[in-house]
């Protein structure tokens, strides 16, 4: 039953996004303009960017894109629509559908961002497949964490500020793990030598997703 509800809600999110494509276009414009500013800052003087700086900048860009993309997950829903959801679907289906949809958006934006960023700023990554693994796990981590924080913040006033206050302390440990895995990819270390980091990051994503299903029903009831 809950799988059917999740499937219907994800389809609803995709249909709404297709009808309102300006949101995705806005994210892509934000991505392109931010990368261009980075290019002007580091390449205008013909200076080669340090690989560590390259990596850090890329993930900072993705983090702020994630906040902009996922922050509207619940605030864009009207009160009447929320009441309608309350009567026909379970809260677990709502939060899981948001996480799945936001994960798809983040992975797609991140992949586009990686190739565009590499084209503009150069590509010092030694192991691209491992870096793409970090992007996928990072996109899922950002989506699950920020979706839960957006659901909590939507229950209060001034939700944008509340989401920022709630999300950053939670997202920092995740971001540190992602940066560590991405740094290994930049150094050209093989995937086999990074199974521990991959397993740890995957476990953290899973824990956040499971906790979202446990905590969100209590938030939704209030």
Short mmCIF file of C-alpha atoms in Angstrom, two decimals:
data_model
loop_
_atom_site.label_atom_id
_atom_site.label_comp_id
_atom_site.label_asym_id
_atom_site.label_seq_id
_atom_site.Cartn_x
_atom_site.Cartn_y
_atom_site.Cartn_z
CA UNK A 1 0.00 0.00 0.00
CA UNK A 2 2.68 2.48 0.99
CA UNK A 3 4.69 1.63 -2.14
CA UNK A 4 1.70 2.53 -4.30
CA UNK A 5 1.30 5.81 -2.43
CA UNK A 6 4.99 6.62 -2.87
CA UNK A 7 4.80 5.79 -6.57
CA UNK A 8 1.78 8.07 -7.09
CA UNK A 9 3.35 10.93 -5.12
CA UNK A 10 6.65 10.71 -7.00
CA UNK A 11 4.75 10.78 -10.31
CA UNK A 12 2.85 13.82 -9.03
CA UNK A 13 6.13 15.60 -8.22
CA UNK A 14 7.51 14.80 -11.68
CA UNK A 15 4.34 16.03 -13.42
CA UNK A 16 4.36 19.28 -11.43
CA UNK A 17 8.04 19.83 -12.18
CA UNK A 18 7.46 19.18 -15.88
CA UNK A 19 4.66 21.74 -15.91
CA UNK A 20 6.78 24.26 -13.98
CA UNK A 21 10.14 23.74 -15.63
CA UNK A 22 11.33 27.20 -14.60
CA UNK A 23 12.43 25.75 -11.24
CA UNK A 24 14.92 23.34 -12.84
CA UNK A 25 15.97 26.01 -15.31
CA UNK A 26 16.58 28.35 -12.39
CA UNK A 27 18.82 25.78 -10.70
CA UNK A 28 20.78 25.22 -13.90
CA UNK A 29 21.20 28.98 -14.32
CA UNK A 30 22.34 29.28 -10.71
CA UNK A 31 24.84 26.46 -11.32
CA UNK A 32 26.18 27.97 -14.53
CA UNK A 33 26.52 31.47 -13.10
CA UNK A 34 28.27 30.22 -9.95
CA UNK A 35 30.74 28.14 -11.96
CA UNK A 36 31.39 31.13 -14.23
CA UNK A 37 32.12 33.34 -11.22
CA UNK A 38 34.56 30.70 -9.95
CA UNK A 39 36.20 30.65 -13.37
CA UNK A 40 36.61 34.42 -13.39
CA UNK A 41 37.99 34.36 -9.84
CA UNK A 42 40.62 31.68 -10.42
CA UNK A 43 41.34 31.71 -14.16
CA UNK A 44 41.20 35.42 -15.03
CA UNK A 45 44.80 35.81 -13.86
CA UNK A 46 45.88 32.60 -15.59
CA UNK A 47 46.42 30.86 -12.27
CA UNK A 48 46.00 27.10 -12.05
CA UNK A 49 43.47 26.17 -9.38
CA UNK A 50 44.64 23.85 -6.61
CA UNK A 51 42.93 20.40 -6.76
CA UNK A 52 41.81 20.65 -3.12
CA UNK A 53 40.29 24.07 -3.81
CA UNK A 54 38.67 22.66 -6.97
CA UNK A 55 37.04 19.86 -4.98
CA UNK A 56 35.91 22.08 -2.10
CA UNK A 57 34.38 24.69 -4.40
CA UNK A 58 32.46 22.05 -6.32
CA UNK A 59 30.83 20.61 -3.19
CA UNK A 60 30.05 24.03 -1.74
CA UNK A 61 28.25 24.87 -4.99
CA UNK A 62 26.28 21.59 -4.82
CA UNK A 63 25.40 22.19 -1.16
CA UNK A 64 23.84 25.58 -1.85
CA UNK A 65 22.05 24.24 -4.92
CA UNK A 66 20.63 21.47 -2.72
CA UNK A 67 19.40 23.99 -0.15
CA UNK A 68 17.73 26.07 -2.87
CA UNK A 69 16.21 23.04 -4.59
CA UNK A 70 15.01 21.12 -1.54
CA UNK A 71 14.10 24.04 0.69
CA UNK A 72 10.87 24.54 -1.26
CA UNK A 73 9.77 20.90 -0.95
CA UNK A 74 7.14 21.58 1.69
CA UNK A 75 6.75 25.37 1.64
CA UNK A 76 5.41 25.28 -1.94
CA UNK A 77 2.55 23.03 -0.82
CA UNK A 78 -0.59 24.96 0.08
CA UNK A 79 -2.43 24.38 3.36
CA UNK A 80 -5.42 22.91 1.52
CA UNK A 81 -3.22 20.48 -0.39
CA UNK A 82 -1.53 19.39 2.86
CA UNK A 83 -4.93 18.72 4.41
CA UNK A 84 -5.85 16.69 1.34
CA UNK A 85 -2.66 14.63 1.68
CA UNK A 86 -3.39 14.15 5.37
CA UNK A 87 -6.66 12.40 4.57
CA UNK A 88 -5.56 10.08 1.74
CA UNK A 89 -1.87 9.10 2.23
CA UNK A 90 0.41 8.15 5.07
CA UNK A 91 3.10 10.56 6.30
CA UNK A 92 5.78 7.95 5.56
CA UNK A 93 4.73 7.95 1.90
CA UNK A 94 4.99 11.74 1.79
CA UNK A 95 8.52 11.97 3.21
CA UNK A 96 9.83 9.01 1.20
CA UNK A 97 8.37 10.41 -2.02
CA UNK A 98 10.04 13.76 -1.30
CA UNK A 99 13.37 12.03 -0.63
CA UNK A 100 13.17 9.95 -3.82
CA UNK A 101 12.20 12.91 -5.99
CA UNK A 102 14.80 15.25 -4.43
CA UNK A 103 17.46 12.54 -4.78
CA UNK A 104 16.69 12.25 -8.51
CA UNK A 105 16.90 16.03 -8.90
CA UNK A 106 20.14 16.30 -6.94
CA UNK A 107 21.86 13.44 -8.75
CA UNK A 108 20.82 14.88 -12.12
CA UNK A 109 21.91 18.43 -11.27
CA UNK A 110 25.15 17.15 -9.71
CA UNK A 111 26.07 15.10 -12.78
CA UNK A 112 25.40 18.04 -15.10
CA UNK A 113 27.30 20.29 -12.70
CA UNK A 114 30.30 17.96 -12.58
CA UNK A 115 30.73 17.80 -16.34
CA UNK A 116 30.14 21.54 -16.80
CA UNK A 117 32.45 22.39 -13.90
CA UNK A 118 35.14 20.07 -15.32
CA UNK A 119 34.79 21.65 -18.75
CA UNK A 120 35.13 25.21 -17.41
CA UNK A 121 37.60 24.71 -14.56
CA UNK A 122 39.58 21.71 -15.79
CA UNK A 123 39.40 18.19 -14.38
CA UNK A 124 42.09 17.10 -11.90
CA UNK A 125 40.14 13.98 -10.82
CA UNK A 126 42.30 10.85 -10.95
CA UNK A 127 39.46 8.31 -10.56
CA UNK A 128 36.28 9.58 -12.21
CA UNK A 129 34.10 6.48 -11.46
CA UNK A 130 34.83 6.84 -7.73
CA UNK A 131 34.05 10.56 -7.92
CA UNK A 132 30.71 9.76 -9.57
CA UNK A 133 29.98 7.32 -6.72
CA UNK A 134 30.65 10.17 -4.28
CA UNK A 135 28.27 12.39 -6.28
CA UNK A 136 25.47 9.80 -6.17
CA UNK A 137 25.88 9.10 -2.44
CA UNK A 138 26.26 12.81 -1.73
CA UNK A 139 23.14 13.66 -3.72
CA UNK A 140 21.11 11.07 -1.80
CA UNK A 141 22.55 12.30 1.50
CA UNK A 142 21.76 15.94 0.75
CA UNK A 143 18.26 15.05 -0.44
CA UNK A 144 17.33 12.87 2.56
CA UNK A 145 18.79 15.19 5.20
CA UNK A 146 17.43 18.42 3.75
CA UNK A 147 14.02 16.89 2.98
CA UNK A 148 13.58 16.01 6.65
CA UNK A 149 14.81 19.44 7.75
CA UNK A 150 12.45 21.12 5.25
CA UNK A 151 9.55 19.10 6.66
CA UNK A 152 10.42 20.22 10.20
CA UNK A 153 10.97 23.85 9.20
CA UNK A 154 7.68 24.00 7.27
CA UNK A 155 5.78 23.56 10.53
CA UNK A 156 7.12 26.82 11.93
CA UNK A 157 7.21 30.46 10.94
CA UNK A 158 10.06 31.85 8.82
CA UNK A 159 10.78 28.37 7.50
CA UNK A 160 13.75 29.39 5.31
CA UNK A 161 15.74 30.66 8.28
CA UNK A 162 14.67 27.72 10.44
CA UNK A 163 15.77 25.24 7.78
CA UNK A 164 19.22 26.85 7.54
CA UNK A 165 19.65 26.75 11.31
CA UNK A 166 18.55 23.10 11.52
CA UNK A 167 20.29 21.73 8.44
CA UNK A 168 23.84 23.02 8.66
CA UNK A 169 24.82 21.26 11.92
CA UNK A 170 23.38 18.02 10.52
CA UNK A 171 24.82 18.34 7.03
CA UNK A 172 28.41 19.14 8.09
CA UNK A 173 29.37 15.54 9.13
CA UNK A 174 27.88 14.27 5.86
CA UNK A 175 29.79 16.89 3.88
CA UNK A 176 33.07 15.95 5.58
CA UNK A 177 32.60 12.29 4.63
CA UNK A 178 31.77 13.24 1.04
CA UNK A 179 34.84 15.47 0.80
CA UNK A 180 37.03 12.65 2.13
CA UNK A 181 35.72 10.19 -0.47
CA UNK A 182 35.98 12.79 -3.25
CA UNK A 183 39.57 13.58 -2.21
CA UNK A 184 40.45 9.88 -2.57
CA UNK A 185 38.94 9.96 -6.06
CA UNK A 186 41.01 13.01 -6.94
CA UNK A 187 44.16 11.23 -5.76
CA UNK A 188 43.36 8.34 -8.11
CA UNK A 189 42.80 5.78 -5.36
CA UNK A 190 40.80 2.75 -6.54
CA UNK A 191 37.23 1.99 -5.49
CA UNK A 192 38.38 -1.25 -3.81
CA UNK A 193 40.56 0.73 -1.41
CA UNK A 194 37.63 3.00 -0.46
CA UNK A 195 35.00 0.39 0.41
CA UNK A 196 35.06 1.51 4.06
CA UNK A 197 34.32 5.14 3.17
CA UNK A 198 31.65 4.10 0.66
CA UNK A 199 30.02 1.78 3.22
CA UNK A 200 30.13 4.49 5.91
CA UNK A 201 28.57 7.10 3.64
CA UNK A 202 25.93 4.62 2.43
CA UNK A 203 25.12 3.71 6.04
CA UNK A 204 24.75 7.36 6.99
CA UNK A 205 22.36 7.92 4.07
CA UNK A 206 20.35 4.86 5.10
CA UNK A 207 20.16 5.96 8.73
CA UNK A 208 18.85 9.40 7.74
CA UNK A 209 16.23 7.85 5.43
CA UNK A 210 15.05 5.42 8.12
CA UNK A 211 14.94 8.16 10.77
CA UNK A 212 12.95 10.34 8.38
CA UNK A 213 10.27 7.65 8.16
CA UNK A 214 10.21 7.38 11.96
CA UNK A 215 10.28 11.08 12.89
CA UNK A 216 8.22 12.69 10.14
CA UNK A 217 4.85 11.13 11.16
CA UNK A 218 5.15 12.87 14.56
CA UNK A 219 5.88 16.19 12.86
CA UNK A 220 3.06 15.70 10.34
CA UNK A 221 0.48 15.08 13.07
CA UNK A 222 1.20 18.48 14.58
#
